[in-house]
Amino acid sequence: MKNEKNHFAPSLPTRSLALTLALLFCAGVVFAAPSASRRIDRGPTPPTLLTFSELETLGGCGNEIPTELKARMDALLNTPFVENGFPAPGRPRTTPAIGRFLRVAEWNIERGINFDMVRAAFLGGAALDRYIDGKKFPKNDAKRALILEQADALRQADVIILNEADWGMKRTGYRNVTKELAASLRMNYAYAVEFLEVDPVQLGTETFEGVPEEERAKFVSEIQVDRSRYLGMHGTAVLSRYPIRNAQVLRLPLVYDWYAREKKAVSPIEKGKRELIEKAFLETVQREIRRGGRNALRVDLDVPALTEKTVTVVATHLENRTEPKGRREQMKELLKWIADVPNPVVLAGDLNTTMGDGTPTSVRREILKRVGSPTFWAKNALGVGLFTNALMGGVNYFKNHNDPTMKNVPLVAPNPEAGLFDDLEDMRFADGMAFDFRGDRTRALDDKEGTLANSNQRAAKGFRPTFETERTFASVAGEFKLDWIFVKAFSAKPRDEKASYRFAPHFGRTLAELNEPGEDRISDHCPILTDLPFDEPAR
């Protein structure tokens, strides 16, 4: 998909103009107002939201979607929502190490199920302090101080990339997570719908076939939704202290069909033919029947402090239910989409680099994501002990594989994710620039050097994990580096330490301690950040 030019067509008859604008929305293009500063005061006219009845139709109509409804669904999935309600910040922050800088943060916030804590983390240590477990982390405790310091670092983010942000879902209180968070932080935002959630459990229409009658009524009652507030959207967002000049959406290759595959997987349950009630129940609450698919959101920001005046932020979320070759296919399409961007680029998101198909986690966490009420299910789930923190398989294969950038050496050291990182490193934009893969210790935390150490925090072995499964009965945890930040600045070679460091990543950091202020984690992913200097650093 090629980028569209940023200007409108000449005057057309009303009907043709309406058709032209509709096609542009379906292409995911948003134009900036033609002003001297090239800023826009308001976002584009947003697409029409779908009603509960329409979402229910999308959940049950298979491939035979009514024509008008399909057009509205496509517009919703291809048009970004943009709000430029806050002015640009004043003078950029500075630090002795790199001078004036822009801080970029990325966080998969797990739908926003712990929204108040997510918001508090972004507001800084003073706001997050009230959520810290005083028994686990008493006053003057070093770990508590680190949590607060990390929250203060996150508060200084100028650009925030969010994965898994709900809008109009019962599990997150029907709130527009992105809009509410942006308002609290006084930031502009762009939001792209990744999925429309049309599973009967989410819609509140599941009948739990195969579950005993005395239990079924409890479950049916628990999942009931407010149909006037249910919008069923889940997506990716970019929040910014700088004005958004334009935004576009790219639908990535559909390497896993979340509608057909999930629907097919549970059809025996719906027919009531399962012999094992426990298995029927588990598969019912773990499935996710959705319309849509993975996407990328491109946002061009108006950044006066940068000589080029523009920073392009690309937020994405690659597929977890596919082999690494599927994610590589999605990344290839994304890189082609942004190849002609002439200014600095920040590409970030949850790339699901698990080295395999799917990410193991606990049953409890999965049901929390789906329904938002784990306590009810723990007490009433047929008495079969669902919440023993058992993994769904595959942990031994993934455990401690925290460096998916390592070279692929068949048989000796196989790495099926290597191709994706090879593509990123081999990428050359039209202006000849490349993504920064440098990792010199003077620009990394803890004097760690190696591939991408300047943009993504490394550990003693590989990278510091950003995702961790629930502990099993054996107290073993599977850890993964799934979330990444990549930066294209002013180096034509990814690892050239003699090239310019202007706007290159510095001191990439994983805020793992911030994510665990109490008994449970804020999200199943940790936030990450990096700093980008506007000028050539002194050292």
Coordinates of C-alpha atoms in Angstrom, one line a residue:
M1 CA 0.0 0.0 0.0
K2 CA 1.4 3.3 -1.0
N3 CA 1.0 6.6 0.9
E4 CA -1.5 9.0 -0.5
K5 CA -0.5 12.6 -1.3
N6 CA -1.5 15.1 1.4
H7 CA -3.9 17.3 -0.6
F8 CA -7.5 17.2 -1.7
A9 CA -8.8 16.7 -5.2
P10 CA -10.4 19.6 -7.1
S11 CA -14.0 20.4 -6.5
L12 CA -16.4 17.6 -7.5
P13 CA -20.2 17.2 -7.7
T14 CA -21.6 16.4 -4.3
R15 CA -22.2 12.7 -4.9
S16 CA -18.7 12.2 -6.3
L17 CA -17.1 14.1 -3.5
A18 CA -18.9 12.0 -0.9
L19 CA -17.7 8.8 -2.7
T20 CA -14.2 10.2 -2.8
L21 CA -14.1 11.0 0.9
A22 CA -15.5 7.6 1.7
L23 CA -12.8 5.8 -0.3
L24 CA -10.1 7.9 1.4
F25 CA -11.4 6.9 4.8
C26 CA -11.4 3.3 3.9
A27 CA -7.8 3.8 2.8
G28 CA -7.0 5.0 6.2
V29 CA -5.9 8.5 5.2
V30 CA -6.4 11.6 7.3
F31 CA -5.3 15.0 5.8
A32 CA -3.9 18.0 7.6
A33 CA -5.5 21.3 7.3
P34 CA -3.6 23.5 4.8
S35 CA -2.1 26.1 7.1
A36 CA 1.3 27.7 7.4
S37 CA 2.2 25.5 10.4
R38 CA 0.6 22.4 8.8
R39 CA -1.1 21.6 12.0
I40 CA -4.7 20.6 12.4
D41 CA -7.0 21.8 15.2
R42 CA -9.5 19.0 14.9
G43 CA -9.3 15.4 13.7
P44 CA -11.2 14.0 10.7
T45 CA -14.9 13.4 10.8
P46 CA -14.9 10.0 12.6
P47 CA -16.7 7.0 11.2
T48 CA -20.1 6.0 12.7
L49 CA -20.0 3.7 15.7
L50 CA -21.9 0.4 15.4
T51 CA -24.9 -0.3 17.5
F52 CA -25.2 -3.4 19.7
S53 CA -27.6 -4.9 17.2
E54 CA -25.2 -4.5 14.4
L55 CA -22.3 -6.0 16.4
E56 CA -24.6 -8.9 17.3
T57 CA -25.2 -9.4 13.5
L58 CA -21.5 -9.3 12.8
G59 CA -21.0 -12.0 15.4
G60 CA -23.4 -14.4 13.8
C61 CA -23.7 -13.8 10.1
G62 CA -20.5 -15.6 9.0
N63 CA -19.2 -14.4 5.6
E64 CA -22.6 -13.1 4.5
I65 CA -22.3 -9.6 6.0
P66 CA -25.0 -7.2 4.8
T67 CA -23.5 -4.8 2.3
E68 CA -24.2 -1.6 4.2
L69 CA -23.0 -3.0 7.5
K70 CA -19.8 -4.2 5.9
A71 CA -19.1 -0.8 4.5
R72 CA -19.6 0.8 8.0
M73 CA -17.4 -1.9 9.6
D74 CA -14.7 -1.4 7.0
A75 CA -14.7 2.4 7.6
L76 CA -14.5 1.8 11.4
L77 CA -11.5 -0.5 10.9
N78 CA -9.7 1.7 8.5
T79 CA -10.2 5.3 9.8
P80 CA -8.3 6.6 12.7
F81 CA -9.9 8.7 15.4
V82 CA -7.9 11.9 16.1
E83 CA -8.2 14.5 18.7
N84 CA -5.9 17.5 18.9
G85 CA -7.3 19.2 22.0
F86 CA -4.1 20.3 23.6
P87 CA -1.5 22.8 22.5
A88 CA 2.1 21.9 21.9
P89 CA 4.3 21.9 24.9
G90 CA 6.8 24.7 25.7
R91 CA 10.5 24.2 25.8
P92 CA 11.6 20.5 25.6
R93 CA 13.1 19.0 28.7
T94 CA 16.9 18.6 28.9
T95 CA 19.4 16.4 30.6
P96 CA 23.2 16.9 30.9
A97 CA 23.9 13.6 29.2
I98 CA 22.1 14.3 25.9
G99 CA 20.7 17.9 26.0
R100 CA 17.2 18.5 24.7
F101 CA 15.3 15.3 24.1
L102 CA 12.0 13.6 23.3
R103 CA 10.9 10.7 25.4
V104 CA 9.0 7.8 23.8
A105 CA 7.2 5.2 25.9
E106 CA 5.3 2.0 24.8
W107 CA 3.0 -0.1 26.9
N108 CA 0.6 -3.0 26.1
I109 CA -1.9 -2.1 28.8
E110 CA -3.9 -5.4 28.7
R111 CA -7.2 -3.8 27.5
G112 CA -7.0 -1.2 30.4
I113 CA -8.5 -3.7 32.9
N114 CA -6.5 -1.9 35.6
F115 CA -7.2 1.6 34.2
D116 CA -6.9 3.6 37.4
M117 CA -3.4 2.1 38.0
V118 CA -2.3 2.6 34.4
R119 CA -3.4 6.3 34.6
A120 CA -1.6 6.7 38.0
A121 CA 1.6 5.2 36.6
F122 CA 1.6 7.8 33.7
L123 CA 0.8 10.6 36.2
G124 CA 4.0 9.8 38.2
G125 CA 5.2 8.6 41.6
A126 CA 2.9 10.8 43.6
A127 CA -0.2 9.4 41.9
L128 CA 1.0 5.7 41.9
D129 CA 2.1 5.8 45.5
R130 CA -1.4 5.2 46.8
Y131 CA -1.5 1.8 44.9
I132 CA 1.7 0.5 46.3
D133 CA 1.3 -2.4 48.8
G134 CA 2.6 -1.0 52.1
K135 CA 3.3 -4.4 53.5
K136 CA 5.2 -5.6 50.5
F137 CA 7.0 -2.3 50.0
P138 CA 7.1 -0.3 53.2
K139 CA 8.2 3.4 53.5
N140 CA 11.9 3.9 52.8
D141 CA 12.1 0.5 51.1
A142 CA 14.5 0.6 48.1
K143 CA 12.1 -1.3 45.8
R144 CA 9.3 1.2 46.6
A145 CA 11.7 4.1 45.8
L146 CA 12.5 2.4 42.5
I147 CA 8.8 2.0 41.6
L148 CA 8.2 5.7 42.3
E149 CA 11.3 6.8 40.3
Q150 CA 10.2 4.7 37.3
A151 CA 6.7 6.3 37.5
D152 CA 8.3 9.7 37.4
A153 CA 10.3 8.7 34.4
L154 CA 7.2 7.5 32.6
R155 CA 5.4 10.7 33.5
Q156 CA 7.9 12.6 31.3
A157 CA 7.0 10.7 28.2
D158 CA 6.2 13.1 25.3
V159 CA 4.9 10.3 23.0
I160 CA 3.1 7.2 24.2
I161 CA 2.3 4.1 22.1
L162 CA -0.5 1.9 23.6
N163 CA -1.4 -1.6 22.6
E164 CA -4.7 -3.3 23.7
A165 CA -6.8 -0.2 24.5
D166 CA -10.6 -0.8 24.9
W167 CA -13.5 1.4 23.9
G168 CA -17.0 0.5 25.1
M169 CA -16.2 -2.9 26.6
K170 CA -17.8 -4.2 29.9
R171 CA -14.5 -5.5 31.1
T172 CA -13.1 -2.0 31.3
G173 CA -16.2 -0.2 32.5
Y174 CA -17.4 0.8 28.9
R175 CA -14.8 3.6 29.0
N176 CA -12.9 5.0 26.0
V177 CA -9.5 4.1 27.6
T178 CA -7.5 6.1 25.1
K179 CA -9.6 9.3 25.3
E180 CA -9.8 9.2 29.1
L181 CA -6.1 8.6 29.5
A182 CA -5.2 11.3 27.0
A183 CA -7.5 13.8 28.8
S184 CA -5.9 13.0 32.2
L185 CA -2.4 13.5 30.7
R186 CA -3.4 16.6 28.6
M187 CA -2.2 14.9 25.4
N188 CA -3.5 14.7 21.8
Y189 CA -4.2 11.2 20.5
A190 CA -4.9 9.0 17.5
Y191 CA -6.7 5.7 17.9
A192 CA -7.1 2.8 15.4
V193 CA -9.6 0.0 15.9
E194 CA -7.9 -3.4 15.7
F195 CA -10.9 -5.6 16.5
L196 CA -14.6 -5.5 17.0
E197 CA -15.4 -7.9 19.8
V198 CA -18.4 -9.9 18.8
D199 CA -18.0 -13.1 20.9
P200 CA -21.2 -14.1 22.6
V201 CA -19.4 -14.0 26.0
Q202 CA -18.5 -10.4 25.4
L203 CA -21.9 -9.5 24.0
G204 CA -23.6 -11.2 26.9
T205 CA -25.5 -13.6 24.7
E206 CA -23.6 -16.9 25.4
T207 CA -25.9 -19.7 26.7
F208 CA -23.1 -22.0 28.0
E209 CA -24.3 -25.1 26.3
G210 CA -22.8 -28.2 28.1
V211 CA -22.7 -26.5 31.5
P212 CA -25.2 -27.9 34.1
E213 CA -28.4 -26.1 34.4
E214 CA -27.9 -25.0 38.0
E215 CA -24.6 -23.4 37.0
R216 CA -25.6 -21.9 33.7
A217 CA -27.9 -19.3 35.1
K218 CA -25.1 -17.9 37.2
F219 CA -22.8 -17.6 34.2
V220 CA -25.4 -16.1 31.9
S221 CA -26.3 -13.5 34.6
E222 CA -22.6 -12.6 35.1
I223 CA -21.9 -11.7 31.5
Q224 CA -24.9 -9.5 30.9
V225 CA -23.9 -6.1 29.3
D226 CA -25.4 -2.7 29.0
R227 CA -26.4 -2.7 25.4
S228 CA -26.7 1.0 25.2
R229 CA -23.0 1.4 26.2
Y230 CA -21.4 -1.6 24.5
L231 CA -19.3 -0.5 21.5
G232 CA -17.0 -3.5 21.3
M233 CA -13.8 -1.8 20.2
H234 CA -10.2 -2.8 20.9
G235 CA -7.2 -1.2 19.4
T236 CA -3.9 0.7 19.2
A237 CA -3.2 4.3 20.1
V238 CA -0.6 7.1 20.0
L239 CA -0.7 9.8 22.6
S240 CA 1.4 13.0 22.0
R241 CA 2.3 16.3 23.6
Y242 CA 2.8 17.5 20.1
P243 CA 0.0 18.2 17.6
I244 CA -0.9 15.4 15.2
R245 CA -0.5 16.5 11.6
N246 CA -2.1 13.5 10.0
A247 CA -2.8 9.8 10.7
Q248 CA -3.2 6.7 8.7
V249 CA -4.2 3.0 9.3
L250 CA -2.7 0.0 7.6
R251 CA -4.4 -3.4 7.9
L252 CA -1.7 -6.0 8.2
P253 CA -1.8 -9.4 6.3
L254 CA -4.5 -11.6 7.9
V255 CA -2.3 -14.5 9.1
Y256 CA -4.9 -15.6 11.6
D257 CA -8.6 -15.1 11.1
W258 CA -10.0 -14.3 14.5
Y259 CA -13.5 -14.7 13.3
A260 CA -13.5 -17.9 11.2
R261 CA -10.9 -19.8 13.1
E262 CA -12.3 -19.0 16.6
K263 CA -15.8 -19.7 15.4
K264 CA -14.8 -23.0 13.9
A265 CA -12.9 -24.0 17.0
V266 CA -16.0 -23.8 19.3
S267 CA -18.7 -25.1 17.0
P268 CA -18.9 -28.4 18.8
I269 CA -19.4 -26.6 22.1
E270 CA -22.3 -24.6 20.6
K271 CA -23.9 -27.8 19.5
G272 CA -23.7 -29.2 23.1
K273 CA -21.7 -32.2 22.0
R274 CA -18.8 -31.9 24.4
E275 CA -18.4 -34.8 26.8
L276 CA -16.0 -33.0 29.1
I277 CA -17.9 -30.1 30.8
E278 CA -14.7 -28.6 32.1
K279 CA -13.2 -28.5 28.6
A280 CA -16.4 -27.0 27.2
F281 CA -16.5 -24.3 29.7
L282 CA -12.8 -23.4 29.4
E283 CA -12.9 -23.2 25.6
T284 CA -16.0 -21.1 25.8
V285 CA -14.5 -18.4 28.0
Q286 CA -11.1 -18.5 26.4
R287 CA -12.1 -18.0 22.8
E288 CA -12.2 -14.6 21.2
I289 CA -14.5 -14.3 18.2
R290 CA -13.6 -10.9 16.6
R291 CA -14.0 -9.0 13.4
G292 CA -10.9 -7.2 12.2
G293 CA -7.2 -8.0 12.5
R294 CA -3.8 -6.7 13.4
N295 CA -3.0 -3.2 12.1
A296 CA -0.4 -0.4 12.2
L297 CA -1.2 3.3 13.0
R298 CA 1.0 5.9 11.5
V299 CA 1.0 9.4 13.0
D300 CA 3.0 12.4 11.8
L301 CA 3.7 14.8 14.7
D302 CA 4.5 18.5 14.4
V303 CA 7.7 18.8 16.4
P304 CA 9.1 22.4 16.1
A305 CA 12.2 21.6 18.2
L306 CA 13.5 19.2 15.6
T307 CA 15.2 20.6 12.5
E308 CA 13.0 18.5 10.2
K309 CA 9.8 19.6 12.1
T310 CA 8.2 16.2 11.8
V311 CA 8.4 12.9 13.6
T312 CA 6.5 9.9 12.3
V313 CA 5.4 7.4 14.9
V314 CA 4.3 4.0 13.8
A315 CA 2.4 1.9 16.4
T316 CA 1.8 -1.7 15.7
H317 CA 0.7 -5.0 17.2
L318 CA 1.8 -8.2 15.4
E319 CA -0.1 -11.5 15.6
N320 CA 0.4 -13.9 18.5
R321 CA -1.6 -16.8 17.0
T322 CA 0.8 -17.5 14.2
E323 CA 4.3 -18.9 13.6
P324 CA 7.1 -16.4 13.4
K325 CA 6.9 -16.4 9.6
G326 CA 3.4 -14.9 9.9
R327 CA 4.7 -12.0 11.9
R328 CA 7.5 -11.6 9.5
E329 CA 5.0 -11.3 6.6
Q330 CA 3.2 -8.6 8.6
M331 CA 6.4 -6.7 9.3
K332 CA 7.4 -6.8 5.6
E333 CA 4.2 -5.2 4.6
L334 CA 4.5 -2.5 7.3
L335 CA 8.1 -1.7 6.2
K336 CA 7.0 -1.2 2.6
W337 CA 4.2 1.1 3.8
I338 CA 6.7 3.5 5.5
A339 CA 9.7 3.2 3.2
D340 CA 9.3 6.7 1.7
V341 CA 9.1 8.6 5.0
P342 CA 11.8 11.3 4.7
N343 CA 12.0 12.3 8.4
P344 CA 12.8 10.5 11.7
V345 CA 10.6 7.5 12.5
V346 CA 9.8 5.7 15.7
L347 CA 8.3 2.2 15.2
A348 CA 7.1 0.6 18.4
G349 CA 4.7 -2.0 19.8
D350 CA 4.0 -5.5 20.9
L351 CA 5.6 -7.7 18.3
N352 CA 4.8 -11.0 20.0
T353 CA 8.3 -12.3 19.4
T354 CA 7.7 -15.6 21.4
M355 CA 9.7 -17.8 19.0
G356 CA 6.5 -19.8 18.4
D357 CA 2.7 -19.8 18.0
G358 CA 0.9 -18.0 20.8
T359 CA 1.9 -16.8 24.3
P360 CA 1.3 -19.1 27.2
T361 CA -0.4 -17.5 30.2
S362 CA -2.7 -18.5 33.1
V363 CA -6.3 -19.4 32.8
R364 CA -7.1 -16.8 35.5
R365 CA -5.4 -14.0 33.5
E366 CA -7.1 -15.0 30.3
I367 CA -10.6 -14.9 31.8
L368 CA -9.8 -11.6 33.5
K369 CA -9.0 -10.2 30.0
R370 CA -12.2 -11.6 28.5
V371 CA -14.8 -10.9 31.2
G372 CA -13.1 -8.6 33.8
S373 CA -14.5 -10.5 36.8
P374 CA -12.1 -13.3 37.8
T375 CA -13.4 -13.5 41.4
F376 CA -16.8 -14.7 40.2
W377 CA -15.4 -17.3 37.9
A378 CA -12.9 -18.5 40.5
K379 CA -15.8 -19.2 43.0
N380 CA -18.3 -20.6 40.6
A381 CA -16.5 -22.4 37.8
L382 CA -17.9 -25.8 38.2
G383 CA -15.6 -26.6 41.1
V384 CA -13.0 -27.9 38.8
G385 CA -10.1 -25.8 40.1
L386 CA -9.5 -23.7 37.1
F387 CA -7.4 -21.1 38.9
T388 CA -4.3 -23.1 39.9
N389 CA -2.1 -20.9 37.7
A390 CA -1.4 -23.7 35.4
L391 CA 0.1 -22.7 32.1
M392 CA -1.5 -23.6 28.8
G393 CA 1.6 -25.3 27.6
G394 CA 4.9 -24.6 25.9
V395 CA 6.8 -22.8 28.7
N396 CA 9.8 -25.0 28.6
Y397 CA 10.4 -24.2 25.0
F398 CA 10.1 -20.4 25.6
K399 CA 11.7 -20.1 29.0
N400 CA 14.7 -17.7 29.1
H401 CA 14.6 -17.1 25.4
N402 CA 14.9 -13.4 26.0
D403 CA 17.0 -12.6 22.9
P404 CA 14.9 -13.1 19.8
T405 CA 17.5 -11.0 17.8
M406 CA 20.1 -13.8 18.0
K407 CA 21.2 -15.4 14.8
N408 CA 19.4 -18.4 13.5
V409 CA 21.8 -21.4 13.6
P410 CA 19.7 -24.5 12.6
L411 CA 19.9 -27.4 15.0
V412 CA 22.6 -25.7 17.2
A413 CA 20.8 -22.5 18.1
P414 CA 17.6 -22.2 16.1
N415 CA 15.8 -18.9 16.2
P416 CA 12.6 -18.7 14.1
E417 CA 12.2 -14.9 14.9
A418 CA 15.6 -14.0 13.5
G419 CA 14.2 -13.2 10.0
L420 CA 11.9 -10.4 11.4
F421 CA 14.9 -8.6 13.0
D422 CA 17.0 -9.2 9.9
D423 CA 14.3 -7.4 7.8
L424 CA 14.3 -4.5 10.3
E425 CA 18.1 -4.2 10.2
D426 CA 18.3 -4.5 6.4
M427 CA 15.6 -1.9 5.9
R428 CA 16.7 1.2 4.0
F429 CA 14.3 4.1 3.7
A430 CA 14.1 6.1 0.4
D431 CA 16.5 8.7 1.9
G432 CA 19.1 6.0 2.6
M433 CA 18.7 6.0 6.4
A434 CA 18.3 2.8 8.5
F435 CA 16.9 1.7 11.9
D436 CA 19.4 2.2 14.7
F437 CA 20.6 -1.2 16.0
R438 CA 23.5 0.2 18.0
G439 CA 24.3 -0.8 21.5
D440 CA 27.3 1.0 22.8
R441 CA 27.5 1.0 26.6
T442 CA 27.9 4.8 27.0
R443 CA 24.4 5.2 25.6
A444 CA 22.8 2.2 27.3
L445 CA 21.7 1.5 30.9
D446 CA 23.9 -0.5 33.3
D447 CA 26.9 -0.4 30.8
K448 CA 25.2 -3.2 28.8
E449 CA 26.3 -3.3 25.2
G450 CA 25.0 -5.3 22.2
T451 CA 22.3 -5.3 19.6
L452 CA 19.7 -2.6 20.2
A453 CA 21.0 -1.9 23.7
N454 CA 20.5 1.8 23.2
S455 CA 16.8 1.5 22.4
N456 CA 15.8 -1.6 24.4
Q457 CA 17.2 -2.5 27.8
R458 CA 19.5 -5.5 27.8
A459 CA 20.0 -7.8 30.8
A460 CA 22.8 -10.2 31.8
K461 CA 21.4 -12.6 29.3
G462 CA 19.6 -11.2 26.3
F463 CA 17.0 -8.4 26.9
R464 CA 15.1 -7.6 30.0
P465 CA 11.7 -9.3 29.6
T466 CA 8.6 -7.3 29.0
F467 CA 6.1 -10.1 29.4
E468 CA 5.9 -12.9 32.0
T469 CA 3.5 -15.8 32.4
E470 CA 1.8 -16.6 35.7
R471 CA 3.8 -18.8 38.0
T472 CA 3.1 -22.6 37.9
F473 CA 3.0 -25.0 40.8
A474 CA 6.7 -25.5 40.3
S475 CA 7.3 -21.7 40.6
V476 CA 8.7 -21.5 37.1
A477 CA 7.9 -18.5 35.0
G478 CA 8.2 -18.1 31.3
E479 CA 9.6 -14.7 30.3
F480 CA 9.7 -13.0 26.9
K481 CA 10.9 -9.8 25.3
L482 CA 7.8 -9.0 23.3
D483 CA 7.7 -5.2 23.2
W484 CA 10.1 -3.1 21.2
I485 CA 11.1 0.4 20.1
F486 CA 13.0 1.0 16.8
V487 CA 14.2 4.4 15.7
K488 CA 15.2 5.7 12.3
A489 CA 17.3 8.8 12.7
F490 CA 20.4 9.9 10.7
S491 CA 22.6 6.9 10.3
A492 CA 22.8 5.0 7.0
K493 CA 24.2 1.9 8.7
P494 CA 22.4 0.2 11.6
R495 CA 25.5 -0.4 13.7
D496 CA 27.8 2.5 12.8
E497 CA 29.0 4.0 16.0
K498 CA 30.8 6.8 14.1
A499 CA 27.5 8.1 12.6
S500 CA 25.3 10.8 14.0
Y501 CA 23.5 10.3 17.3
R502 CA 21.1 13.1 16.7
F503 CA 17.6 11.7 17.5
A504 CA 19.1 8.3 18.0
P505 CA 17.9 6.2 20.9
H506 CA 19.5 6.6 24.3
F507 CA 19.1 4.7 27.6
G508 CA 16.3 2.3 26.6
R509 CA 14.6 1.1 29.7
T510 CA 12.1 -1.5 30.8
L511 CA 10.0 -0.4 33.8
A512 CA 9.3 -3.8 35.3
E513 CA 9.2 -2.8 39.0
L514 CA 6.6 -0.1 38.2
N515 CA 4.3 -2.8 36.8
E516 CA 4.2 -4.7 40.1
P517 CA 3.3 -2.3 42.9
G518 CA 1.0 -4.8 44.7
E519 CA -0.1 -8.4 44.8
D520 CA -1.0 -8.4 41.1
R521 CA 0.6 -6.8 38.1
I522 CA -0.9 -3.7 36.5
S523 CA -0.6 -5.3 33.0
D524 CA 0.8 -8.6 31.7
H525 CA 3.3 -6.4 29.9
C526 CA 5.8 -3.9 31.3
P527 CA 6.1 -0.3 29.9
I528 CA 9.4 0.5 28.0
L529 CA 10.9 3.9 27.0
T530 CA 13.8 5.5 25.3
D531 CA 15.1 9.1 24.9
L532 CA 15.8 10.8 21.5
P533 CA 18.0 13.9 21.6
F534 CA 17.0 16.8 19.3
D535 CA 20.7 17.9 18.9
E536 CA 23.9 16.0 18.5
P537 CA 24.9 14.9 22.0
A538 CA 28.1 16.3 23.4
R539 CA 29.6 12.9 24.1

